[in-house]
Amino acid sequence: MISQRKTSSLVVCMLMVFVLILSACSSAGSSTTNQNAANNGKTNTEKTNNASEPTNATATEGTEAIDPANDLPSKDIQGEVTVWAFNEKVFDEVGAAFMAEYPGIKLKTVVMPFGDLHDKLQTTIAAGSGAPDVAEVEMYQLNRYMAGNVLENLLEEPYNAGKYKDLVVPYNWERWMTPDSSQLLGMPWDMTPGVYYYRADIFEELGLPSDPAELGEYMQDEENLLNLAQILKANGKYFMEWSDGPIVWAGDEVGYFDKDMNWTRNTDKMVKVLDITKRGQQLGWAPHIGYGSDEGKQLVLKGDLVGVVSGSFGARGLQETFPELAGKWKVTRLPIGINVGMGGSSFVIPSQSKNKEAAWAYIQWSMRSENAWKIWTKHSIQPGYKDISSLDWYANTKNEYLGGQEEFKLYEQLSNDIPVKHLTPVDNKGWEIFIAAIGDALAKNTDSKTAIQKIGDDVLKQASKEIAAFKKAMGMQP
């Protein structure tokens, strides 16, 4: 069995109290987004919050190509593993397949609601007992467990997960690491690039570009995008759900803080996208209603809401909500050069686990087994490993709900373009300030450059204590 990391209980408790306080600061909008942005089947997404700039992970090195068929743990491992998960429609099937291949490991999967899982995990970690051996953690919740060595560092012995680094795009690797890139807290799992699902039949009827590649290219030009939105509105239709969408996506693309906890959203691109968002809002391009609400569902069924921006798991949610619209939807890239990850999850091993060897075997198999991925992908979970996503059965899969489109090829292409970012417990504070100020700027038509600059200044002032506390907790330079 793998020995537990020994940590001062007093230090851990103090750090967890700090993280608990910061987590409690999240706004209602941020909390809603964190839940919806997860790969959990709830696709009526509104907002997301990310963090940080590209960095080099100095703790890992590139390795030779790994054969997934031979890159699996020993079948002789024995033990009992408790897994907490929130993705209720897939983990039982995956667990049964795992135990069929690893009869020496008894797996107990406990599925609970998204919010309950993350709250309970935080509570049990802080208490020092009661945590599972493995937990599914959504990316915007990882910051709850970042300080205090309460999760296993998967770069260390005996995990040695650094050998997988070259198989994972930088964005998907770095988002599971601490801001200083010294610890890998979660094993990279899925990829969820932001995409635009649209009613191709209605676009075609109105004489608009309806082919995914053609539409995606057309929307990269801001005037084309606004013209498209204007034509749709003139015909009583909405381009997307949320009127402030582009500025939120652009913010998510660059995150909140870089590796040194500097604010990342004061850029020329943010100013430009805010200008575009103002113009779109003035056109009435969105009802500012999620498609999963009662009113939103009616708008979709009437053909009035013709586009949905979501992570790449969105086809699953659309199919579950609107089975009668099969074959009418397609998917393409986001407009105006925005490349953003929207949600995604990982598996972590709490340091208090007493079954780490068997827990790691379960995680390795879940991430690296082709048999596991044949189950995950049935539920619109996109592999985060290049060798898995390059397999013919995956790359050539057609989604009949999307009119036979080979959607995975698009998702894989977009995954390579997502900028690196990190997550911190201060992101929620940044979100509160950012989204309130953006709403005010849109309502008052404030000069975009002035608004973006002021947001950065306000964050650094209002969150100065939280930034300093987190840097101290992580041992970062003041």
CSV table of C-alpha atoms in Angstrom, one decimal:
chain,number,residue,atom,x,y,z
A,1,MET,CA,0.0,0.0,0.0
A,2,ILE,CA,1.1,3.6,-0.6
A,3,SER,CA,2.0,5.5,2.5
A,4,GLN,CA,0.1,8.7,3.3
A,5,ARG,CA,1.8,12.1,3.2
A,6,LYS,CA,2.4,13.3,6.7
A,7,THR,CA,1.2,16.9,7.2
A,8,SER,CA,0.9,19.1,10.3
A,9,SER,CA,-2.8,18.9,11.2
A,10,LEU,CA,-2.7,22.5,12.5
A,11,VAL,CA,-1.3,23.8,9.3
A,12,VAL,CA,-3.8,21.9,7.2
A,13,CYS,CA,-6.7,23.2,9.3
A,14,MET,CA,-5.5,26.8,9.0
A,15,LEU,CA,-5.1,26.5,5.3
A,16,MET,CA,-8.5,24.8,4.8
A,17,VAL,CA,-10.2,27.5,6.8
A,18,PHE,CA,-8.6,30.0,4.5
A,19,VAL,CA,-9.9,28.2,1.4
A,20,LEU,CA,-13.3,27.8,3.0
A,21,ILE,CA,-13.5,31.5,3.6
A,22,LEU,CA,-12.6,32.3,0.0
A,23,SER,CA,-14.9,29.7,-1.4
A,24,ALA,CA,-17.8,31.1,0.6
A,25,CYS,CA,-17.3,34.4,-1.3
A,26,SER,CA,-18.5,33.1,-4.6
A,27,SER,CA,-21.5,34.9,-6.1
A,28,ALA,CA,-24.7,33.2,-7.1
A,29,GLY,CA,-23.8,33.7,-10.7
A,30,SER,CA,-20.4,32.1,-10.2
A,31,SER,CA,-21.8,29.2,-8.3
A,32,THR,CA,-24.4,28.5,-11.0
A,33,THR,CA,-21.8,28.6,-13.7
A,34,ASN,CA,-19.4,26.3,-11.9
A,35,GLN,CA,-22.1,23.7,-11.6
A,36,ASN,CA,-23.4,24.1,-15.1
A,37,ALA,CA,-20.0,24.3,-16.7
A,38,ALA,CA,-19.1,21.0,-15.3
A,39,ASN,CA,-19.3,17.9,-17.5
A,40,ASN,CA,-22.4,16.8,-15.6
A,41,GLY,CA,-25.2,17.0,-18.1
A,42,LYS,CA,-26.4,20.4,-17.1
A,43,THR,CA,-25.7,22.4,-20.2
A,44,ASN,CA,-27.8,25.5,-19.8
A,45,THR,CA,-24.5,27.3,-19.0
A,46,GLU,CA,-24.2,31.0,-18.3
A,47,LYS,CA,-20.8,32.1,-17.1
A,48,THR,CA,-17.5,30.4,-16.3
A,49,ASN,CA,-14.4,31.5,-14.4
A,50,ASN,CA,-10.9,30.5,-15.2
A,51,ALA,CA,-7.4,31.7,-14.3
A,52,SER,CA,-3.9,32.4,-15.6
A,53,GLU,CA,-1.3,32.6,-18.3
A,54,PRO,CA,0.9,29.9,-20.0
A,55,THR,CA,3.8,28.6,-17.8
A,56,ASN,CA,6.3,25.8,-18.1
A,57,ALA,CA,5.7,22.9,-15.8
A,58,THR,CA,9.2,22.4,-14.5
A,59,ALA,CA,8.3,19.4,-12.5
A,60,THR,CA,7.7,17.1,-15.5
A,61,GLU,CA,9.6,16.1,-18.6
A,62,GLY,CA,8.6,14.8,-22.0
A,63,THR,CA,8.7,11.1,-22.5
A,64,GLU,CA,8.6,8.6,-25.4
A,65,ALA,CA,5.2,7.6,-26.9
A,66,ILE,CA,3.1,5.5,-24.6
A,67,ASP,CA,0.9,2.6,-25.9
A,68,PRO,CA,-2.4,2.8,-24.1
A,69,ALA,CA,-3.0,-0.9,-24.5
A,70,ASN,CA,0.1,-1.6,-22.4
A,71,ASP,CA,0.0,1.4,-20.2
A,72,LEU,CA,-2.3,-0.1,-17.5
A,73,PRO,CA,-1.8,-1.1,-13.9
A,74,SER,CA,-1.1,-4.6,-12.7
A,75,LYS,CA,-4.2,-6.9,-12.6
A,76,ASP,CA,-2.8,-8.3,-9.3
A,77,ILE,CA,-3.6,-5.1,-7.3
A,78,GLN,CA,-6.1,-5.7,-4.6
A,79,GLY,CA,-8.1,-3.4,-2.3
A,80,GLU,CA,-11.3,-1.4,-1.7
A,81,VAL,CA,-11.8,1.9,-3.4
A,82,THR,CA,-14.6,4.4,-2.6
A,83,VAL,CA,-15.3,6.9,-5.4
A,84,TRP,CA,-17.4,10.0,-5.1
A,85,ALA,CA,-18.9,11.2,-8.4
A,86,PHE,CA,-21.6,13.6,-9.6
A,87,ASN,CA,-21.9,12.4,-13.2
A,88,GLU,CA,-24.8,10.1,-12.4
A,89,LYS,CA,-25.3,8.4,-15.8
A,90,VAL,CA,-21.9,7.0,-16.5
A,91,PHE,CA,-19.9,6.0,-13.4
A,92,ASP,CA,-21.8,2.8,-12.6
A,93,GLU,CA,-21.1,1.5,-16.1
A,94,VAL,CA,-17.4,2.4,-15.9
A,95,GLY,CA,-17.1,0.9,-12.5
A,96,ALA,CA,-18.6,-2.4,-13.6
A,97,ALA,CA,-16.2,-2.5,-16.5
A,98,PHE,CA,-13.2,-1.8,-14.3
A,99,MET,CA,-14.1,-4.5,-11.8
A,100,ALA,CA,-14.5,-7.0,-14.6
A,101,GLU,CA,-10.8,-6.4,-15.5
A,102,TYR,CA,-9.6,-5.9,-11.9
A,103,PRO,CA,-11.4,-8.5,-9.8
A,104,GLY,CA,-9.1,-7.9,-6.9
A,105,ILE,CA,-10.4,-4.4,-6.4
A,106,LYS,CA,-13.8,-3.8,-4.9
A,107,LEU,CA,-15.2,-0.5,-6.1
A,108,LYS,CA,-17.9,1.5,-4.3
A,109,THR,CA,-19.2,4.4,-6.3
A,110,VAL,CA,-21.2,7.0,-4.5
A,111,VAL,CA,-23.1,9.4,-6.8
A,112,MET,CA,-24.3,12.7,-5.3
A,113,PRO,CA,-25.4,16.1,-6.5
A,114,PHE,CA,-22.6,18.4,-7.8
A,115,GLY,CA,-22.7,20.9,-5.0
A,116,ASP,CA,-23.1,18.3,-2.3
A,117,LEU,CA,-20.1,16.4,-3.4
A,118,HIS,CA,-17.7,19.4,-3.5
A,119,ASP,CA,-19.0,20.7,-0.1
A,120,LYS,CA,-18.7,17.3,1.5
A,121,LEU,CA,-15.3,16.7,0.1
A,122,GLN,CA,-14.1,20.0,1.5
A,123,THR,CA,-15.6,19.3,4.9
A,124,THR,CA,-14.1,15.8,5.2
A,125,ILE,CA,-10.7,17.0,4.1
A,126,ALA,CA,-10.8,19.8,6.7
A,127,ALA,CA,-11.9,17.4,9.4
A,128,GLY,CA,-9.1,15.0,8.6
A,129,SER,CA,-11.2,11.9,8.0
A,130,GLY,CA,-14.2,10.7,6.0
A,131,ALA,CA,-13.0,11.6,2.5
A,132,PRO,CA,-13.2,9.0,-0.3
A,133,ASP,CA,-10.2,7.3,-2.0
A,134,VAL,CA,-11.1,9.0,-5.3
A,135,ALA,CA,-13.3,12.0,-6.1
A,136,GLU,CA,-14.5,13.5,-9.3
A,137,VAL,CA,-13.7,17.3,-9.0
A,138,GLU,CA,-14.9,19.9,-11.5
A,139,MET,CA,-12.2,22.3,-12.6
A,140,TYR,CA,-13.7,25.5,-11.0
A,141,GLN,CA,-14.0,23.7,-7.7
A,142,LEU,CA,-10.3,22.5,-7.5
A,143,ASN,CA,-9.3,25.7,-5.8
A,144,ARG,CA,-11.1,24.6,-2.7
A,145,TYR,CA,-8.5,21.9,-2.1
A,146,MET,CA,-5.4,23.5,-3.5
A,147,ALA,CA,-3.6,24.5,-0.3
A,148,GLY,CA,-2.2,22.4,2.5
A,149,ASN,CA,-1.1,19.2,0.7
A,150,VAL,CA,-4.6,17.7,1.2
A,151,LEU,CA,-4.6,16.1,-2.2
A,152,GLU,CA,-1.9,13.7,-3.5
A,153,ASN,CA,0.7,15.2,-5.9
A,154,LEU,CA,0.4,12.9,-8.8
A,155,LEU,CA,3.9,13.9,-10.1
A,156,GLU,CA,5.5,12.2,-7.1
A,157,GLU,CA,6.3,8.5,-6.5
A,158,PRO,CA,4.6,6.1,-6.9
A,159,TYR,CA,2.2,7.9,-9.3
A,160,ASN,CA,4.7,9.4,-11.7
A,161,ALA,CA,2.0,11.0,-13.8
A,162,GLY,CA,4.5,13.3,-15.5
A,163,LYS,CA,5.1,10.6,-18.1
A,164,TYR,CA,1.7,11.5,-19.6
A,165,LYS,CA,2.4,15.2,-20.0
A,166,ASP,CA,3.3,15.0,-23.7
A,167,LEU,CA,0.0,13.2,-24.4
A,168,VAL,CA,-2.1,16.1,-23.0
A,169,VAL,CA,-2.5,19.6,-24.4
A,170,PRO,CA,-0.9,22.3,-22.2
A,171,TYR,CA,-4.2,23.8,-21.2
A,172,ASN,CA,-5.5,20.5,-19.9
A,173,TRP,CA,-2.3,19.7,-18.1
A,174,GLU,CA,-1.7,23.0,-16.4
A,175,ARG,CA,-5.3,23.6,-15.2
A,176,TRP,CA,-4.9,20.7,-12.7
A,177,MET,CA,-1.7,22.0,-11.3
A,178,THR,CA,-1.0,24.5,-8.5
A,179,PRO,CA,-0.3,28.0,-9.8
A,180,ASP,CA,3.5,27.5,-9.4
A,181,SER,CA,3.3,24.3,-11.6
A,182,SER,CA,4.9,22.3,-8.8
A,183,GLN,CA,2.1,19.8,-8.0
A,184,LEU,CA,-0.4,18.0,-10.2
A,185,LEU,CA,-3.5,17.6,-8.0
A,186,GLY,CA,-5.8,16.0,-10.6
A,187,MET,CA,-5.3,13.5,-13.4
A,188,PRO,CA,-6.2,15.2,-16.7
A,189,TRP,CA,-9.4,13.5,-18.0
A,190,ASP,CA,-11.7,15.2,-20.4
A,191,MET,CA,-11.5,18.2,-22.7
A,192,THR,CA,-14.4,20.7,-23.1
A,193,PRO,CA,-13.7,23.4,-25.6
A,194,GLY,CA,-16.3,26.1,-25.9
A,195,VAL,CA,-18.4,25.7,-29.1
A,196,TYR,CA,-21.5,27.1,-30.8
A,197,TYR,CA,-24.5,24.7,-31.4
A,198,TYR,CA,-26.9,26.1,-33.9
A,199,ARG,CA,-30.0,25.2,-35.8
A,200,ALA,CA,-28.5,24.5,-39.2
A,201,ASP,CA,-32.0,24.1,-40.8
A,202,ILE,CA,-33.1,27.6,-39.8
A,203,PHE,CA,-29.8,29.1,-40.8
A,204,GLU,CA,-30.2,27.6,-44.3
A,205,GLU,CA,-33.8,28.7,-44.6
A,206,LEU,CA,-32.7,32.3,-43.9
A,207,GLY,CA,-29.9,32.2,-46.4
A,208,LEU,CA,-27.2,32.3,-43.7
A,209,PRO,CA,-24.0,30.1,-43.7
A,210,SER,CA,-25.1,26.7,-42.4
A,211,ASP,CA,-22.1,24.4,-43.0
A,212,PRO,CA,-20.1,24.2,-39.8
A,213,ALA,CA,-16.7,25.1,-41.3
A,214,GLU,CA,-18.2,27.9,-43.4
A,215,LEU,CA,-20.2,29.4,-40.5
A,216,GLY,CA,-17.2,29.1,-38.1
A,217,GLU,CA,-15.0,31.0,-40.6
A,218,TYR,CA,-17.7,33.6,-41.3
A,219,MET,CA,-18.2,34.5,-37.6
A,220,GLN,CA,-14.5,35.2,-37.0
A,221,ASP,CA,-15.2,38.7,-38.5
A,222,GLU,CA,-17.0,40.9,-36.1
A,223,GLU,CA,-19.1,42.7,-38.7
A,224,ASN,CA,-20.2,39.3,-40.1
A,225,LEU,CA,-21.1,38.2,-36.7
A,226,LEU,CA,-23.2,41.3,-36.0
A,227,ASN,CA,-24.8,41.1,-39.4
A,228,LEU,CA,-25.8,37.5,-38.8
A,229,ALA,CA,-27.3,38.4,-35.4
A,230,GLN,CA,-29.2,41.3,-37.0
A,231,ILE,CA,-30.7,39.1,-39.7
A,232,LEU,CA,-31.8,36.6,-37.1
A,233,LYS,CA,-33.3,39.3,-34.9
A,234,ALA,CA,-35.2,40.7,-37.9
A,235,ASN,CA,-36.8,37.3,-38.3
A,236,GLY,CA,-37.7,37.1,-34.6
A,237,LYS,CA,-34.8,34.9,-33.7
A,238,TYR,CA,-32.0,35.0,-31.1
A,239,PHE,CA,-28.4,34.1,-32.0
A,240,MET,CA,-27.6,32.8,-28.5
A,241,GLU,CA,-28.8,32.6,-24.9
A,242,TRP,CA,-26.8,35.2,-23.0
A,243,SER,CA,-26.5,38.8,-24.1
A,244,ASP,CA,-23.1,39.4,-22.5
A,245,GLY,CA,-21.7,36.1,-23.8
A,246,PRO,CA,-18.6,37.2,-25.8
A,247,ILE,CA,-17.1,39.3,-23.1
A,248,VAL,CA,-17.6,36.5,-20.6
A,249,TRP,CA,-16.0,33.9,-22.9
A,250,ALA,CA,-13.1,36.3,-23.6
A,251,GLY,CA,-12.5,36.7,-19.9
A,252,ASP,CA,-12.7,33.0,-19.4
A,253,GLU,CA,-10.1,32.5,-22.1
A,254,VAL,CA,-7.4,34.5,-20.3
A,255,GLY,CA,-8.5,33.6,-16.8
A,256,TYR,CA,-8.2,35.8,-13.7
A,257,PHE,CA,-4.7,35.7,-12.4
A,258,ASP,CA,-1.3,34.7,-13.9
A,259,LYS,CA,1.1,32.5,-12.0
A,260,ASP,CA,2.3,35.5,-9.9
A,261,MET,CA,-1.3,36.5,-9.1
A,262,ASN,CA,-1.4,39.4,-11.4
A,263,TRP,CA,-4.8,40.3,-13.0
A,264,THR,CA,-5.0,39.0,-16.6
A,265,ARG,CA,-8.1,40.7,-18.0
A,266,ASN,CA,-6.8,44.1,-18.8
A,267,THR,CA,-6.0,43.5,-22.5
A,268,ASP,CA,-6.7,45.1,-25.9
A,269,LYS,CA,-8.7,42.0,-26.9
A,270,MET,CA,-11.0,42.4,-23.8
A,271,VAL,CA,-11.6,46.0,-24.8
A,272,LYS,CA,-12.5,45.0,-28.3
A,273,VAL,CA,-14.7,42.2,-27.3
A,274,LEU,CA,-16.6,44.4,-24.9
A,275,ASP,CA,-17.3,46.8,-27.7
A,276,ILE,CA,-18.6,44.0,-29.8
A,277,THR,CA,-20.8,42.8,-26.9
A,278,LYS,CA,-22.3,46.2,-26.5
A,279,ARG,CA,-23.2,46.4,-30.2
A,280,GLY,CA,-24.7,42.9,-30.1
A,281,GLN,CA,-26.7,43.6,-27.0
A,282,GLN,CA,-28.1,46.8,-28.6
A,283,LEU,CA,-29.2,44.6,-31.5
A,284,GLY,CA,-31.1,42.3,-29.1
A,285,TRP,CA,-29.1,39.2,-30.1
A,286,ALA,CA,-30.0,37.2,-27.0
A,287,PRO,CA,-32.9,36.9,-24.6
A,288,HIS,CA,-30.5,36.4,-21.6
A,289,ILE,CA,-32.3,33.2,-20.7
A,290,GLY,CA,-30.9,29.7,-20.5
A,291,TYR,CA,-32.3,27.1,-22.8
A,292,GLY,CA,-32.9,24.8,-19.9
A,293,SER,CA,-35.4,27.1,-18.2
A,294,ASP,CA,-39.1,26.7,-19.0
A,295,GLU,CA,-39.1,29.9,-21.1
A,296,GLY,CA,-35.9,29.0,-22.8
A,297,LYS,CA,-37.3,25.6,-23.8
A,298,GLN,CA,-40.2,27.2,-25.4
A,299,LEU,CA,-38.0,29.6,-27.4
A,300,VAL,CA,-36.0,26.6,-28.7
A,301,LEU,CA,-39.0,24.5,-29.6
A,302,LYS,CA,-40.6,27.5,-31.4
A,303,GLY,CA,-37.4,28.0,-33.4
A,304,ASP,CA,-36.8,31.4,-31.9
A,305,LEU,CA,-33.6,30.6,-29.9
A,306,VAL,CA,-31.4,29.1,-32.6
A,307,GLY,CA,-28.0,29.0,-31.0
A,308,VAL,CA,-26.4,27.7,-27.7
A,309,VAL,CA,-22.9,28.3,-26.5
A,310,SER,CA,-21.6,25.4,-24.3
A,311,GLY,CA,-18.7,23.2,-23.6
A,312,SER,CA,-18.3,20.3,-26.1
A,313,PHE,CA,-20.6,18.2,-24.0
A,314,GLY,CA,-23.5,20.4,-25.1
A,315,ALA,CA,-24.8,18.0,-27.7
A,316,ARG,CA,-25.7,15.6,-24.9
A,317,GLY,CA,-27.8,18.2,-23.1
A,318,LEU,CA,-29.6,19.3,-26.2
A,319,GLN,CA,-30.4,15.7,-27.1
A,320,GLU,CA,-31.8,15.0,-23.7
A,321,THR,CA,-33.8,18.2,-23.6
A,322,PHE,CA,-35.0,18.3,-27.3
A,323,PRO,CA,-35.0,14.7,-28.7
A,324,GLU,CA,-37.6,15.9,-31.3
A,325,LEU,CA,-35.0,18.2,-32.9
A,326,ALA,CA,-32.6,15.4,-33.8
A,327,GLY,CA,-30.8,16.1,-37.1
A,328,LYS,CA,-31.5,19.8,-37.0
A,329,TRP,CA,-28.5,21.0,-35.0
A,330,LYS,CA,-24.8,21.3,-35.9
A,331,VAL,CA,-21.8,22.6,-34.1
A,332,THR,CA,-19.0,25.0,-35.0
A,333,ARG,CA,-16.3,27.1,-33.3
A,334,LEU,CA,-16.9,30.2,-31.3
A,335,PRO,CA,-16.9,33.6,-33.1
A,336,ILE,CA,-14.3,36.4,-33.2
A,337,GLY,CA,-11.2,34.4,-32.4
A,338,ILE,CA,-12.3,33.3,-28.9
A,339,ASN,CA,-10.9,29.9,-27.8
A,340,VAL,CA,-11.9,28.9,-24.3
A,341,GLY,CA,-12.3,25.8,-22.2
A,342,MET,CA,-15.8,25.6,-20.7
A,343,GLY,CA,-15.8,23.2,-17.8
A,344,GLY,CA,-14.3,19.8,-17.4
A,345,SER,CA,-13.5,17.5,-14.5
A,346,SER,CA,-10.7,15.4,-13.0
A,347,PHE,CA,-10.1,12.6,-10.5
A,348,VAL,CA,-8.2,13.4,-7.3
A,349,ILE,CA,-6.9,11.3,-4.5
A,350,PRO,CA,-7.3,12.8,-1.0
A,351,SER,CA,-4.1,12.4,1.0
A,352,GLN,CA,-6.1,10.8,3.8
A,353,SER,CA,-7.0,7.9,1.6
A,354,LYS,CA,-6.0,4.5,3.0
A,355,ASN,CA,-6.3,2.7,-0.4
A,356,LYS,CA,-4.0,4.8,-2.6
A,357,GLU,CA,-2.5,2.0,-4.7
A,358,ALA,CA,-5.9,0.7,-5.7
A,359,ALA,CA,-7.2,4.2,-6.2
A,360,TRP,CA,-4.4,5.0,-8.6
A,361,ALA,CA,-5.1,1.8,-10.5
A,362,TYR,CA,-8.7,2.9,-10.9
A,363,ILE,CA,-7.7,6.3,-12.1
A,364,GLN,CA,-5.1,5.0,-14.5
A,365,TRP,CA,-7.5,2.6,-16.1
A,366,SER,CA,-10.2,5.2,-16.3
A,367,MET,CA,-7.9,7.6,-18.1
A,368,ARG,CA,-5.8,5.3,-20.2
A,369,SER,CA,-7.9,2.3,-21.1
A,370,GLU,CA,-9.5,2.2,-24.5
A,371,ASN,CA,-12.4,0.2,-23.0
A,372,ALA,CA,-13.0,3.0,-20.5
A,373,TRP,CA,-13.1,5.6,-23.2
A,374,LYS,CA,-15.6,3.7,-25.3
A,375,ILE,CA,-17.9,4.2,-22.3
A,376,TRP,CA,-17.0,7.8,-21.6
A,377,THR,CA,-17.5,8.9,-25.2
A,378,LYS,CA,-21.0,7.5,-25.3
A,379,HIS,CA,-21.8,10.2,-22.9
A,380,SER,CA,-20.2,13.1,-24.8
A,381,ILE,CA,-17.0,13.0,-22.7
A,382,GLN,CA,-14.1,14.0,-24.9
A,383,PRO,CA,-10.7,12.3,-24.2
A,384,GLY,CA,-7.9,14.5,-23.0
A,385,TYR,CA,-5.2,12.2,-24.3
A,386,LYS,CA,-3.9,12.6,-27.9
A,387,ASP,CA,-3.2,8.9,-28.4
A,388,ILE,CA,-6.8,8.0,-27.4
A,389,SER,CA,-8.4,10.8,-29.5
A,390,SER,CA,-6.4,9.7,-32.6
A,391,LEU,CA,-7.9,6.2,-32.6
A,392,ASP,CA,-10.1,5.7,-35.7
A,393,TRP,CA,-13.2,4.5,-33.8
A,394,TYR,CA,-13.2,7.8,-31.9
A,395,ALA,CA,-12.2,10.3,-34.6
A,396,ASN,CA,-14.6,9.0,-37.1
A,397,THR,CA,-17.6,8.8,-34.8
A,398,LYS,CA,-20.7,10.5,-36.3
A,399,ASN,CA,-23.3,12.1,-34.1
A,400,GLU,CA,-26.7,11.5,-35.7
A,401,TYR,CA,-28.3,14.1,-33.4
A,402,LEU,CA,-26.0,16.7,-35.1
A,403,GLY,CA,-27.0,15.4,-38.5
A,404,GLY,CA,-24.2,12.9,-38.8
A,405,GLN,CA,-21.5,15.5,-38.1
A,406,GLU,CA,-18.1,14.1,-37.0
A,407,GLU,CA,-18.1,16.5,-34.0
A,408,PHE,CA,-15.0,15.0,-32.2
A,409,LYS,CA,-12.7,16.1,-35.0
A,410,LEU,CA,-13.8,19.7,-34.4
A,411,TYR,CA,-13.4,19.4,-30.6
A,412,GLU,CA,-9.9,18.0,-31.0
A,413,GLN,CA,-8.8,20.8,-33.3
A,414,LEU,CA,-10.2,23.4,-30.9
A,415,SER,CA,-8.6,21.8,-27.8
A,416,ASN,CA,-5.1,22.6,-29.2
A,417,ASP,CA,-5.9,26.3,-29.3
A,418,ILE,CA,-7.1,26.9,-25.8
A,419,PRO,CA,-4.6,29.1,-23.8
A,420,VAL,CA,-3.1,27.8,-20.6
A,421,LYS,CA,-4.5,29.0,-17.3
A,422,HIS,CA,-4.5,28.2,-13.6
A,423,LEU,CA,-7.1,28.3,-10.9
A,424,THR,CA,-7.0,30.0,-7.6
A,425,PRO,CA,-9.3,30.5,-4.6
A,426,VAL,CA,-9.3,34.2,-5.4
A,427,ASP,CA,-11.1,33.6,-8.7
A,428,ASN,CA,-14.5,33.8,-7.1
A,429,LYS,CA,-13.7,37.2,-5.7
A,430,GLY,CA,-12.5,38.3,-9.2
A,431,TRP,CA,-15.7,37.0,-10.7
A,432,GLU,CA,-17.9,39.0,-8.4
A,433,ILE,CA,-16.2,42.2,-9.2
A,434,PHE,CA,-15.8,41.5,-12.9
A,435,ILE,CA,-19.4,40.4,-13.7
A,436,ALA,CA,-21.0,43.3,-11.7
A,437,ALA,CA,-18.8,45.8,-13.5
A,438,ILE,CA,-19.4,44.4,-16.9
A,439,GLY,CA,-23.1,44.5,-16.3
A,440,ASP,CA,-22.8,48.1,-15.3
A,441,ALA,CA,-20.7,49.0,-18.4
A,442,LEU,CA,-23.2,47.4,-20.7
A,443,ALA,CA,-26.1,49.1,-19.1
A,444,LYS,CA,-24.5,52.5,-19.1
A,445,ASN,CA,-22.5,52.1,-22.3
A,446,THR,CA,-19.3,53.1,-20.5
A,447,ASP,CA,-16.1,53.4,-22.5
A,448,SER,CA,-14.8,49.9,-22.9
A,449,LYS,CA,-11.1,50.7,-22.2
A,450,THR,CA,-12.0,52.7,-19.1
A,451,ALA,CA,-14.3,49.9,-17.8
A,452,ILE,CA,-11.7,47.1,-18.4
A,453,GLN,CA,-8.9,49.2,-16.7
A,454,LYS,CA,-11.1,50.0,-13.7
A,455,ILE,CA,-12.1,46.4,-13.2
A,456,GLY,CA,-8.4,45.4,-12.9
A,457,ASP,CA,-7.7,48.2,-10.5
A,458,ASP,CA,-10.8,47.3,-8.4
A,459,VAL,CA,-9.8,43.6,-8.2
A,460,LEU,CA,-6.3,44.3,-7.0
A,461,LYS,CA,-7.6,46.7,-4.3
A,462,GLN,CA,-10.6,44.7,-3.1
A,463,ALA,CA,-9.0,41.3,-3.2
A,464,SER,CA,-5.6,42.4,-1.9
A,465,LYS,CA,-5.9,40.5,1.4
A,466,GLU,CA,-7.1,37.3,-0.4
A,467,ILE,CA,-4.3,37.5,-2.9
A,468,ALA,CA,-1.7,38.0,-0.1
A,469,ALA,CA,-3.2,35.1,2.0
A,470,PHE,CA,-3.2,32.7,-0.9
A,471,LYS,CA,0.4,33.6,-1.9
A,472,LYS,CA,1.5,33.0,1.7
A,473,ALA,CA,-0.4,29.7,1.9
A,474,MET,CA,1.2,28.5,-1.3
A,475,GLY,CA,4.7,29.7,-0.3
A,476,MET,CA,4.8,32.2,-3.2
A,477,GLN,CA,6.9,35.3,-3.1
A,478,PRO,CA,5.1,38.3,-1.7
